[in-house]
Amino acid sequence: MSDPAAGQNISSVLQEHRKFSPPPAFAEQANIRSEEAYQELWNRAKDDPAGFWADQARENLTWIEPFTETMSGEMPETKWFVGGKLNASAQCLDRHLDGWRRNKAAIVWEGEPGDTRTLTYQQLHREVCRFANVLKQLGVQTGDRVTLYMPMIPELVVAMLACARIGATHSIVFGGFSADAVADRNNDAQSKVIVTADGGWRRGKEVELKKAVDESLKKSSSVKKVVVVRRTGSSITMAPDRDYWWHDLMDAADADCDPTPVDSEHPLFILYTSGSTGKPKGVLHTTAGYVLGTMLTTRWVFDLKDDDTYWCTADIGWVTGHSYICYGPLANGATVVMYEGAPNWPDEGRFWEIIEKYRVSIFYTAPTAIRAFIKWGDDWPRQHDLSSLRLLGSVGEPINPEAWMWYHRVIGQERCPIVDTWWQTETGAIMISPLPGITPTKPGSCTRPLPGVVPDIVTKTGQSLGANQGGLLVMRQPWPSMLRTLYGDHERFRNTYFSEVPGCYFAGDGARRDEDGYYWVMGRVDDVLNVSGHRLSTMEVESALVSHPQVAEAAVVGFPHDLKGEGICCFVTLKQSDGDDQLKSDLVGHVRKQIGALATPDQIRFANGLPKTRSGKIMRRLLRDIAAGRESAGDTTTLEDYTILAKLRQEEE
Ligand code: 7RM
């Protein structure tokens, strides 16, 4: 990482001592029910990974040809389930067609305007087979890349699984990205076909996807064919011999398509994630290890049962949607709720209305959304019957304890365990998380590693640190769902993840482990502040700010400071009202009281919004530029709202 001081210990100053045991009624019925069972699984996976994973892979995956070797090669070149052949779409669909599940709802979908569709496993299978035949007919072969640039509609899942069915590699580009972002990703992946829609709905407005595709194709020559789903019905232009309507091709397609057997290590998908500088990284996942990882973690962490109604609010354009809307839940035969639009359309009660309407039992969302719910007020959830909920999840950022408590109290009604799940695009599946039937939770901690995950907190030279010492979060053993490369740049893959700490996978996050062995992730090490020689986590100062009753959200960054090395600049959005100087000094005092004089903010800046990625992560690198009065350099293609940056700059003038 760029910070030359990275690897020094990070001081942890956040104090949090609340602890919540799993409710007995939940614990009694949980998939993993005893601490001993967890310890046994975890120790076996650590001491005999080949034996553990071979058993899991044989038990859970349907093999067309069995594997001959469970793992071969040292990290990062480890290959899993070598010699085996399988198919990810068959794992998600065909397996469920033999028994009663064939007529179980796989996808319960709701569009933003309120239209709904339900697809059973059998219906989904049929659509997938037909679209697989469409892709073949368009010239897509095993190993080819297909870009999917679509709204959150069932056709997106159909297209993903159709690619998997014929061994094509999908590359999903989030529907909110620009034409340039689509072109860059098309070019990097050399995609042959792009699947899109005329448009999608977001806050009552149309997102014009086809228009962006037309623009992107001026700059990406590998793409030969475009398939367009009619979603909004708006008028678009269709290029002859290049553009085809989804429904025309599907009407003519055969509904029989045998799954193509592929190797365990066959590329399943590429997903681009923003690098801190320069071009996005194409994270590549392969078939057997990824599907096994998402399948098992869905069962362990979400305690999935056949009668659950499961809703993950992520967009499929983010890894959370790949793993926990599509592959993990469908491999388990779950009923998945899928929603197209915004949480505040037509009003701020939309999510709670959906939970009530479909009797959602498992709800998985992000801290950024939770902070928005808090800002909108408790009345919205209170107007709805949330009694169907039995488990809540969080992902994407450290969840600040105040947001955790609100989630627990107002949404979970103190009845539902919360699973704070730490993982990454690169890890493919959840790595560190409570097991809801057994793990006592502490607000703000993702608690303990899942079986097969061997993390550590280390210095830059790889020395393990003791309890409550902040350092670098690494993985000491390979795991089946880990990324295999950065597409087309294996050297960058090795440099980014495996050169920082010798012999380990380096996640890029700072963390500490407490006296109970619980992990507390403190954010990206690139974001760490260095104040008078003390390394502080921005997240901890942010958590202190958000615990003030008037604060909705905060982002903290360092800026060059003559005396302290780095000063602390806080961007703060308020729940109501405009901030004044009195509130600024109250907030400075509040942080000093919560953390100590060391963390005294040098600047408080009130802002109406913060620059975030589409998945809700604050882009602190851009705020650092503003705090230092610099122009922004580097990739901004993943930024959600460009106007926010301009506004923040103006507010300073
Ligand atoms: C799933 C996802 C990965 C980064 C990761 C962390 C942060 C994610 C948590 C978290 C603290 C969590 N993939 N992160 N989950 N930090 N607690 N539960 O988010 O590739 O988009 O981002 O997100 O910094 O490295 S991702």
XYZ file of C-alpha atoms and ligand atoms in Angstrom:
679
model
C 0.000 0.000 0.000
C 1.136 3.534 -0.638
C 1.405 4.642 2.991
C 5.051 4.170 3.971
C 4.073 3.868 7.612
C 1.592 1.049 6.960
C 2.418 -1.872 9.154
C 3.034 0.128 12.267
C 0.435 -0.684 14.818
C -2.851 1.173 14.619
C -4.147 2.502 17.930
C -7.653 1.426 18.699
C -9.550 3.883 20.823
C -13.142 2.799 20.440
C -14.697 1.447 23.608
C -17.567 -0.989 23.228
C -18.532 -3.476 25.890
C -22.131 -4.403 25.132
C -22.692 -8.073 24.336
C -25.814 -9.887 23.081
C -26.355 -13.634 23.331
C -28.346 -15.463 20.656
C -32.015 -15.554 21.689
C -32.759 -19.070 23.024
C -35.629 -19.610 20.567
C -33.258 -18.907 17.698
C -30.412 -20.976 19.120
C -32.629 -24.060 19.491
C -33.395 -24.294 15.807
C -30.112 -23.042 14.329
C -28.171 -24.883 11.617
C -25.025 -24.698 13.762
C -26.235 -25.163 17.302
C -23.295 -25.678 19.590
C -20.002 -23.978 20.272
C -18.365 -27.428 20.183
C -19.672 -28.074 16.670
C -18.163 -24.784 15.507
C -14.824 -25.448 17.244
C -14.667 -28.904 15.736
C -15.371 -27.681 12.201
C -12.948 -24.773 12.532
C -10.093 -26.865 13.928
C -10.540 -29.626 11.383
C -10.516 -27.091 8.518
C -7.381 -25.467 9.894
C -5.429 -28.654 10.593
C -6.635 -30.778 7.692
C -7.911 -28.361 5.027
C -7.741 -30.946 2.238
C -9.813 -33.446 4.226
C -12.326 -30.867 5.391
C -12.891 -29.309 1.979
C -13.002 -32.659 0.181
C -15.834 -33.756 2.472
C -17.715 -30.488 1.996
C -17.302 -30.558 -1.778
C -18.484 -34.174 -2.068
C -21.456 -33.599 0.192
C -22.667 -30.322 -1.266
C -21.736 -30.124 -4.933
C -23.175 -32.261 -7.708
C -20.197 -33.533 -9.671
C -20.448 -34.544 -13.297
C -16.965 -36.013 -12.883
C -15.407 -36.381 -9.419
C -12.262 -34.458 -8.531
C -9.025 -36.339 -7.989
C -7.088 -33.839 -5.877
C -8.646 -31.444 -3.320
C -6.003 -28.738 -3.314
C -2.756 -28.376 -5.158
C -0.098 -25.678 -5.086
C 0.870 -22.970 -2.631
C -1.134 -19.792 -2.100
C -1.742 -17.759 -4.245
C -1.601 -20.408 -6.978
C -3.699 -22.994 -5.152
C -6.034 -24.983 -7.419
C -9.102 -26.600 -5.878
C -10.934 -29.853 -6.633
C -8.597 -30.621 -9.500
C -9.871 -32.990 -12.185
C -13.520 -32.461 -11.237
C -16.217 -31.340 -13.637
C -19.490 -29.652 -12.737
C -21.780 -26.818 -13.801
C -22.775 -23.850 -11.642
C -26.221 -23.427 -13.201
C -26.997 -27.106 -12.661
C -25.909 -26.649 -9.050
C -28.373 -23.746 -8.675
C -31.275 -25.195 -10.681
C -31.298 -28.757 -12.001
C -30.641 -30.257 -8.562
C -33.890 -28.767 -7.274
C -36.083 -30.180 -10.047
C -36.278 -33.791 -8.891
C -38.408 -33.243 -5.816
C -40.942 -30.859 -4.326
C -38.716 -27.798 -4.753
C -39.368 -27.658 -8.472
C -42.506 -25.655 -7.771
C -40.970 -23.590 -4.977
C -40.500 -19.877 -5.669
C -36.884 -19.205 -6.544
C -37.284 -15.478 -7.232
C -40.023 -13.229 -5.909
C -39.402 -10.006 -7.760
C -40.801 -6.538 -7.350
C -40.164 -3.694 -9.766
C -39.875 -0.139 -8.553
C -43.236 0.882 -10.085
C -44.860 -1.954 -8.099
C -45.146 -4.655 -10.764
C -44.316 -8.159 -9.534
C -43.215 -11.535 -10.924
C -42.515 -14.880 -9.331
C -40.384 -17.585 -10.914
C -40.353 -21.111 -9.517
C -37.210 -23.193 -9.813
C -38.730 -24.997 -12.777
C -39.680 -21.758 -14.524
C -36.278 -20.231 -13.854
C -34.598 -23.357 -15.213
C -36.648 -23.132 -18.397
C -35.763 -19.468 -18.956
C -32.092 -20.146 -18.296
C -32.021 -23.030 -20.782
C -33.668 -20.903 -23.432
C -31.300 -18.001 -22.936
C -28.330 -20.379 -22.939
C -29.475 -21.486 -26.397
C -29.825 -17.834 -27.432
C -26.246 -17.133 -26.394
C -24.994 -20.158 -28.318
C -26.901 -19.031 -31.360
C -25.243 -15.608 -31.124
C -21.886 -17.329 -31.324
C -20.943 -17.398 -27.631
C -18.724 -20.356 -26.821
C -17.350 -21.877 -23.641
C -14.668 -19.537 -22.295
C -16.028 -16.387 -24.021
C -16.887 -13.296 -21.957
C -20.354 -11.744 -21.894
C -21.031 -8.306 -20.365
C -24.309 -7.878 -18.470
C -25.404 -4.261 -18.002
C -28.923 -4.558 -16.683
C -31.415 -3.335 -14.115
C -32.357 -5.514 -11.141
C -34.852 -7.643 -13.058
C -35.166 -11.451 -13.158
C -33.607 -11.492 -16.649
C -30.307 -10.529 -15.025
C -30.256 -13.749 -12.980
C -31.416 -15.682 -16.054
C -28.510 -14.233 -18.062
C -25.943 -14.992 -15.335
C -27.017 -18.616 -15.034
C -27.287 -18.994 -18.817
C -23.655 -17.911 -19.145
C -22.694 -20.392 -16.442
C -24.709 -23.097 -18.221
C -22.598 -22.915 -21.364
C -19.321 -22.119 -19.596
C -19.207 -18.472 -20.697
C -17.772 -15.992 -18.186
C -20.060 -13.150 -17.164
C -18.836 -9.666 -16.408
C -21.577 -7.632 -14.753
C -21.305 -3.881 -14.928
C -23.476 -2.076 -12.404
C -26.458 -0.441 -14.133
C -25.598 2.991 -12.781
C -22.142 3.197 -14.344
C -21.418 5.428 -17.296
C -20.856 4.502 -20.936
C -17.113 4.968 -20.418
C -17.058 2.516 -17.539
C -18.908 -0.022 -19.714
C -16.443 0.506 -22.573
C -13.381 0.081 -20.307
C -14.732 -3.149 -18.885
C -15.821 -4.487 -22.303
C -12.337 -3.825 -23.612
C -10.500 -5.309 -20.666
C -12.603 -8.491 -20.764
C -12.857 -8.546 -24.583
C -16.560 -9.350 -24.322
C -18.298 -10.694 -27.422
C -21.884 -9.988 -26.416
C -23.559 -7.480 -24.122
C -26.967 -8.032 -22.559
C -28.842 -4.924 -21.483
C -32.343 -3.383 -21.292
C -33.928 -0.320 -22.806
C -33.774 1.124 -19.301
C -34.494 0.523 -15.637
C -36.341 2.412 -12.901
C -34.620 4.347 -10.133
C -36.473 6.846 -7.939
C -39.223 7.140 -10.504
C -36.827 8.074 -13.286
C -35.612 5.956 -16.145
C -31.941 4.960 -16.213
C -31.227 4.818 -19.928
C -29.112 1.730 -20.282
C -29.354 1.077 -24.005
C -28.300 4.629 -24.775
C -25.170 4.153 -22.668
C -24.462 0.835 -24.418
C -24.697 2.529 -27.831
C -22.226 5.139 -26.615
C -19.871 2.519 -25.141
C -19.800 0.490 -28.360
C -18.142 3.383 -30.174
C -15.154 2.564 -27.985
C -15.362 -1.207 -27.614
C -14.961 -3.169 -30.791
C -14.914 -6.696 -29.346
C -18.696 -6.624 -28.807
C -20.529 -8.020 -31.829
C -24.076 -8.547 -30.567
C -26.395 -6.729 -28.185
C -29.453 -8.301 -26.541
C -32.035 -5.862 -25.181
C -34.736 -6.631 -22.603
C -37.817 -4.458 -22.915
C -38.294 -3.071 -19.433
C -39.417 0.562 -19.571
C -40.847 0.597 -23.086
C -39.128 3.867 -23.917
C -37.976 4.479 -27.453
C -34.451 3.379 -28.310
C -32.554 2.719 -31.511
C -31.794 -0.831 -32.590
C -28.853 -1.371 -34.952
C -29.618 -4.007 -37.616
C -27.586 -7.241 -37.371
C -26.181 -6.104 -34.054
C -29.088 -5.455 -31.685
C -31.832 -8.001 -30.881
C -34.829 -7.938 -28.565
C -34.606 -10.469 -25.756
C -38.248 -11.547 -26.247
C -37.810 -12.184 -29.986
C -34.791 -14.408 -29.428
C -36.389 -16.185 -26.469
C -39.619 -16.891 -28.358
C -37.645 -18.781 -30.956
C -35.335 -20.607 -28.552
C -35.520 -24.245 -27.529
C -36.095 -24.906 -23.812
C -33.709 -27.870 -23.668
C -30.082 -27.188 -22.983
C -27.811 -29.613 -21.192
C -25.374 -27.935 -18.821
C -21.839 -27.878 -20.241
C -19.493 -29.759 -17.877
C -16.627 -27.422 -16.959
C -13.470 -27.887 -14.883
C -13.565 -26.911 -11.222
C -11.189 -24.062 -12.038
C -13.118 -22.841 -15.083
C -13.692 -19.032 -14.918
C -17.251 -18.326 -13.727
C -17.176 -14.543 -13.667
C -15.104 -11.390 -13.704
C -16.188 -8.521 -11.482
C -14.441 -5.177 -11.731
C -13.693 -3.377 -8.510
C -12.207 0.085 -8.252
C -8.515 0.256 -7.546
C -7.248 3.157 -5.450
C -5.545 4.496 -8.562
C -5.645 3.794 -12.251
C -7.713 1.173 -13.947
C -10.275 -1.062 -12.221
C -9.230 -4.554 -11.257
C -10.994 -7.503 -12.887
C -11.389 -9.953 -10.005
C -11.716 -13.464 -11.445
C -13.641 -16.245 -9.711
C -13.786 -19.859 -10.796
C -16.520 -22.450 -10.529
C -16.319 -25.140 -7.842
C -14.627 -23.247 -5.014
C -16.767 -20.158 -5.428
C -20.063 -22.027 -5.571
C -19.114 -24.175 -2.575
C -18.043 -21.129 -0.554
C -21.195 -19.118 -1.213
C -23.425 -22.143 -0.689
C -21.986 -23.121 2.696
C -21.744 -19.596 4.078
C -25.372 -18.886 3.133
C -26.411 -21.865 5.215
C -24.091 -21.205 8.144
C -24.389 -17.429 8.449
C -28.009 -16.849 7.408
C -29.202 -20.059 9.021
C -31.196 -20.678 5.865
C -34.163 -23.070 6.028
C -36.489 -24.207 3.280
C -39.367 -22.072 4.533
C -37.372 -18.839 4.772
C -38.032 -15.826 2.602
C -34.655 -14.262 2.149
C -33.934 -10.714 0.995
C -30.528 -9.237 0.264
C -30.958 -5.606 -0.794
C -27.646 -5.334 -2.663
C -27.494 -4.688 -6.376
C -26.303 -7.711 -8.356
C -23.666 -5.435 -9.897
C -21.842 -5.679 -6.578
C -20.258 -8.916 -5.336
C -22.844 -9.170 -2.543
C -25.537 -9.603 -5.185
C -23.526 -12.226 -7.092
C -22.868 -14.311 -3.982
C -25.950 -13.684 -1.830
C -28.776 -13.025 -4.292
C -27.777 -15.473 -6.980
C -25.274 -18.264 -6.369
C -25.380 -18.906 -2.590
C -29.150 -18.829 -2.031
C -30.100 -20.555 -5.308
C -27.562 -23.347 -4.746
C -29.422 -23.926 -1.469
C -32.867 -23.862 -3.093
C -33.926 -20.698 -1.254
C -36.766 -18.288 -1.982
C -35.089 -14.982 -2.819
C -36.786 -11.588 -2.852
C -35.380 -9.263 -5.499
C -36.259 -5.553 -5.704
C -35.471 -3.262 -8.617
C -35.486 0.204 -7.147
C -34.625 2.711 -4.451
C -35.415 2.381 -0.726
C -37.145 5.782 -0.681
C -39.499 5.403 -3.609
C -42.347 6.266 -3.618
C -41.569 6.942 0.057
C -39.145 6.024 2.817
C -41.284 3.067 3.894
C -40.680 0.969 0.769
C -38.334 -1.621 2.297
C -40.584 -2.187 5.313
C -43.592 -2.486 3.028
C -41.761 -5.193 1.039
C -40.843 -7.073 4.220
C -44.461 -6.982 5.380
C -45.883 -7.913 1.982
C -43.692 -10.975 1.353
C -43.203 -11.914 5.040
C -39.416 -11.663 4.684
C -37.635 -13.662 7.385
C -33.960 -12.905 6.630
C -32.910 -9.361 5.718
C -29.368 -8.446 4.603
C -28.380 -4.826 3.977
C -25.532 -2.307 4.389
C -24.584 0.201 7.110
C -24.954 3.081 4.653
C -28.607 2.098 4.195
C -29.110 1.694 7.937
C -27.773 5.210 8.548
C -30.220 6.526 5.940
C -33.119 4.708 7.677
C -32.117 6.302 10.981
C -32.053 9.717 9.353
C -35.511 9.178 7.846
C -36.909 8.370 11.284
C -38.431 5.444 13.194
C -41.963 6.159 12.002
C -41.410 4.513 8.639
C -40.565 1.034 9.957
C -43.075 1.437 12.818
C -45.927 1.701 10.305
C -45.291 -1.864 9.117
C -45.548 -5.371 10.518
C -41.965 -6.643 10.725
C -42.785 -9.677 12.856
C -41.792 -12.109 10.082
C -38.116 -11.143 10.479
C -35.921 -13.589 12.369
C -32.384 -12.641 11.305
C -30.654 -9.431 10.181
C -27.377 -9.025 8.328
C -24.952 -6.201 7.578
C -22.145 -5.908 5.031
C -19.951 -3.396 3.246
C -18.385 -1.295 5.961
C -17.753 -1.437 9.647
C -21.151 -0.844 11.239
C -20.882 1.828 13.894
C -22.278 0.666 17.242
C -25.088 3.266 17.291
C -26.362 2.056 13.909
C -26.066 -1.555 15.131
C -28.164 -0.761 18.210
C -30.818 0.971 16.124
C -30.985 -1.994 13.719
C -31.284 -4.361 16.687
C -33.976 -2.320 18.446
C -36.147 -0.840 15.698
C -35.905 -3.415 12.898
C -35.043 -6.571 14.842
C -37.317 -5.591 17.724
C -34.666 -7.098 20.004
C -35.685 -10.537 18.748
C -33.361 -11.038 15.767
C -29.649 -11.835 15.887
C -27.501 -9.538 13.720
C -24.768 -11.045 11.571
C -22.110 -8.447 10.730
C -20.387 -10.153 7.809
C -16.850 -9.210 6.799
C -15.704 -10.212 3.340
C -14.590 -8.771 -0.011
C -15.069 -9.058 -3.761
C -11.766 -10.917 -3.662
C -12.770 -13.417 -0.978
C -15.924 -14.399 -2.912
C -17.792 -15.421 0.229
C -18.253 -14.331 3.846
C -15.082 -14.888 5.898
C -15.638 -13.448 9.370
C -19.121 -13.368 10.855
C -21.175 -14.466 13.824
C -22.950 -17.810 13.568
C -26.356 -16.579 14.656
C -27.285 -19.553 16.841
C -24.108 -19.598 18.911
C -21.992 -16.447 18.699
C -22.657 -13.719 21.274
C -22.462 -10.476 19.283
C -20.788 -7.190 20.164
C -22.032 -4.095 18.273
C -19.359 -3.154 15.718
C -17.493 -6.470 15.645
C -17.777 -9.051 12.861
C -16.744 -11.523 15.592
C -14.976 -14.756 14.542
C -13.739 -16.522 11.405
C -15.893 -19.156 9.707
C -14.589 -22.716 9.314
C -11.805 -22.785 6.722
C -10.811 -19.176 7.364
C -7.525 -18.601 9.191
C -7.047 -14.858 9.690
C -4.417 -13.044 11.690
C -3.524 -9.497 12.710
C 0.077 -8.792 11.874
C 2.806 -6.227 11.409
C 4.239 -5.560 7.990
C 6.797 -8.313 8.480
C 4.106 -10.838 9.300
C 4.505 -10.950 13.102
C 1.255 -11.766 14.893
C 0.052 -9.036 17.205
C -1.483 -9.564 20.628
C -4.968 -8.816 21.897
C -6.307 -5.355 21.118
C -3.336 -4.304 19.027
C -4.352 -2.877 15.686
C -2.516 -4.125 12.601
C -2.996 -5.595 9.135
C -5.737 -8.158 8.518
C -4.358 -11.152 6.618
C -5.307 -14.740 5.757
C -2.713 -17.393 6.499
C -4.351 -20.216 4.538
C -5.938 -20.319 1.093
C -9.712 -20.939 0.846
C -11.786 -22.329 -2.059
C -13.729 -19.166 -2.979
C -10.732 -16.841 -3.184
C -10.011 -14.888 -6.349
C -7.656 -16.651 -8.770
C -6.206 -13.652 -10.576
C -6.876 -10.109 -11.753
C -8.038 -10.646 -15.299
C -5.164 -10.212 -17.714
C -2.732 -9.028 -15.042
C -1.459 -11.849 -12.853
C 1.475 -9.766 -11.694
C -0.798 -7.049 -10.340
C -2.720 -9.824 -8.542
C 0.439 -11.077 -6.849
C 1.632 -7.577 -6.009
C -1.641 -6.292 -4.649
C -2.551 -9.153 -2.358
C 0.474 -11.355 -1.722
C 3.559 -9.154 -1.564
C 2.687 -6.871 1.350
C 2.971 -9.536 4.033
C 5.145 -12.553 3.167
C 3.218 -15.834 2.794
C -0.173 -14.248 3.457
C -3.178 -12.827 1.634
C -3.369 -9.160 2.640
C -6.917 -7.813 2.631
C -5.998 -4.116 2.710
C -7.934 -3.595 5.945
C -6.698 -2.655 9.382
C -8.181 -4.561 12.305
C -7.691 -5.660 15.870
C -8.639 -8.816 17.731
C -9.969 -8.456 21.259
C -9.424 -10.616 24.322
C -12.231 -12.988 23.203
C -10.652 -13.445 19.767
C -13.275 -11.184 18.149
C -12.243 -9.190 15.079
C -12.904 -5.444 14.843
C -12.264 -4.172 11.325
C -11.127 -0.556 11.362
C -11.331 0.195 7.633
C -8.839 0.335 4.784
C -5.251 0.893 5.896
C -4.994 3.529 3.143
C -7.482 5.561 5.192
C -5.572 5.424 8.490
C -4.774 8.825 10.046
C -1.335 9.632 11.354
C -1.764 12.277 14.031
C 1.377 13.264 15.914
C 2.832 9.838 15.226
C -0.283 7.973 16.385
C -2.088 5.872 13.829
C -5.833 6.226 14.243
C -8.660 4.574 12.377
C -10.957 7.034 10.595
C -13.826 4.679 11.350
C -13.439 5.136 15.076
C -13.618 8.930 14.863
C -16.620 8.542 12.539
C -18.342 6.240 15.025
C -17.810 8.783 17.777
C -19.365 11.506 15.615
C -22.339 9.363 14.622
C -23.075 8.659 18.285
C -24.003 12.373 18.633
C -27.821 12.681 18.406
C -27.784 15.277 15.615
C -25.358 13.464 13.306
C -26.585 11.161 10.524
C -23.273 10.269 8.914
C -19.625 11.264 9.008
C -16.472 10.766 6.985
C -13.099 11.549 8.483
C -9.868 12.130 6.582
C -6.402 13.450 7.272
C -4.892 16.560 5.715
C -1.319 17.874 5.853
C -0.725 19.668 9.160
C 2.491 21.510 10.065
C 2.660 20.416 13.663
C 0.819 17.127 13.861
C 1.813 15.637 10.521
C -1.822 15.051 9.790
C -4.806 17.021 11.013
C -8.300 15.543 11.355
C -10.941 16.828 8.978
C -14.530 15.658 9.550
C -17.240 15.842 6.917
C -20.554 15.598 8.736
C -24.129 15.239 7.500
C -26.845 16.106 9.988
C -30.202 14.453 10.593
C -32.041 17.778 10.417
C -31.323 21.493 10.384
C -28.192 23.300 9.317
C -25.114 23.210 11.449
C -23.715 26.316 13.105
C -20.513 27.145 14.944
C -22.032 26.114 18.250
C -22.715 22.620 16.908
C -19.197 22.458 15.467
C -17.674 23.066 18.863
C -20.136 20.640 20.466
C -18.988 17.954 18.048
C -15.323 18.643 18.710
C -16.051 18.307 22.424
C -18.074 15.143 21.837
C -15.223 13.406 20.006
C -12.711 14.479 22.682
C -14.983 13.023 25.329
C -15.594 9.757 23.450
C -12.026 9.112 22.332
C -9.619 11.559 23.924
C -7.662 14.709 23.148
C -5.514 12.897 20.593
C -8.509 12.600 18.272
C -9.602 16.256 18.576
C -10.956 17.264 15.157
C -9.171 20.190 13.535
C -11.997 20.914 11.150
C -15.686 20.114 11.061
C -17.370 20.642 7.702
C -21.110 20.211 7.304
C -22.151 18.536 4.061
C -25.455 17.537 2.513
C -24.031 14.342 1.093
C -20.811 12.339 0.980
C -19.099 10.878 -2.080
C -19.859 7.165 -2.159
C -19.445 4.209 -4.424
C -22.579 2.587 -5.750
C -22.425 0.056 -2.962
C -22.372 2.826 -0.377
C -18.726 2.971 0.610
C -17.447 6.460 1.329
C -14.635 7.383 -1.082
C -12.340 9.000 1.459
C -9.580 9.395 -1.094
C -11.701 12.044 -2.821
C -12.412 13.788 0.481
C -8.684 13.818 1.253
C -8.156 15.776 -1.947
C -10.816 18.277 -0.926
C -9.470 18.608 2.607
C -5.987 19.240 1.202
C -7.323 21.613 -1.456
C -6.081 19.402 -4.338
C -7.681 18.384 -7.600
C -8.832 14.748 -7.584
C -6.785 12.240 -9.522
C -7.455 8.557 -10.150
C -10.504 6.500 -10.976
C -13.886 8.075 -10.200
C -15.986 5.786 -12.415
C -17.469 4.041 -9.383
C -18.698 7.262 -7.763
C -22.444 7.329 -7.247
C -23.170 11.034 -7.563
C -20.664 13.296 -9.284
C -22.408 16.500 -8.188
C -21.560 15.819 -4.537
C -17.873 16.529 -5.100
C -18.545 19.855 -6.752
C -20.915 20.809 -3.923
C -18.367 19.930 -1.254
C -15.764 22.068 -2.966
C -18.175 24.978 -3.288
C -19.125 24.825 0.358
C -15.561 25.750 1.139
C -15.560 28.892 -0.948
C -18.681 -7.547 0.480
C -17.925 -6.285 0.130
C -14.650 -4.983 0.729
C -14.260 -4.048 1.843
C -13.500 -4.722 2.943
C -13.786 -3.790 4.121
C -15.221 -3.388 3.897
C -17.026 -5.145 4.045
C -17.351 -5.245 6.198
C -16.312 -4.322 5.944
C -16.085 -3.954 8.191
C -17.739 -5.474 7.554
N -16.984 -6.400 -0.839
N -16.155 -4.276 4.595
N -17.774 -5.731 4.999
N -15.685 -3.683 6.943
N -17.068 -4.803 8.518
N -18.723 -6.322 7.886
O -18.193 -5.255 0.708
O -15.037 -5.702 -2.175
O -16.969 -4.238 -2.099
O -15.507 -4.354 -0.216
O -15.431 -3.518 2.482
O -12.976 -2.666 4.045
O -12.135 -4.806 2.621
S -16.107 -5.161 -1.405
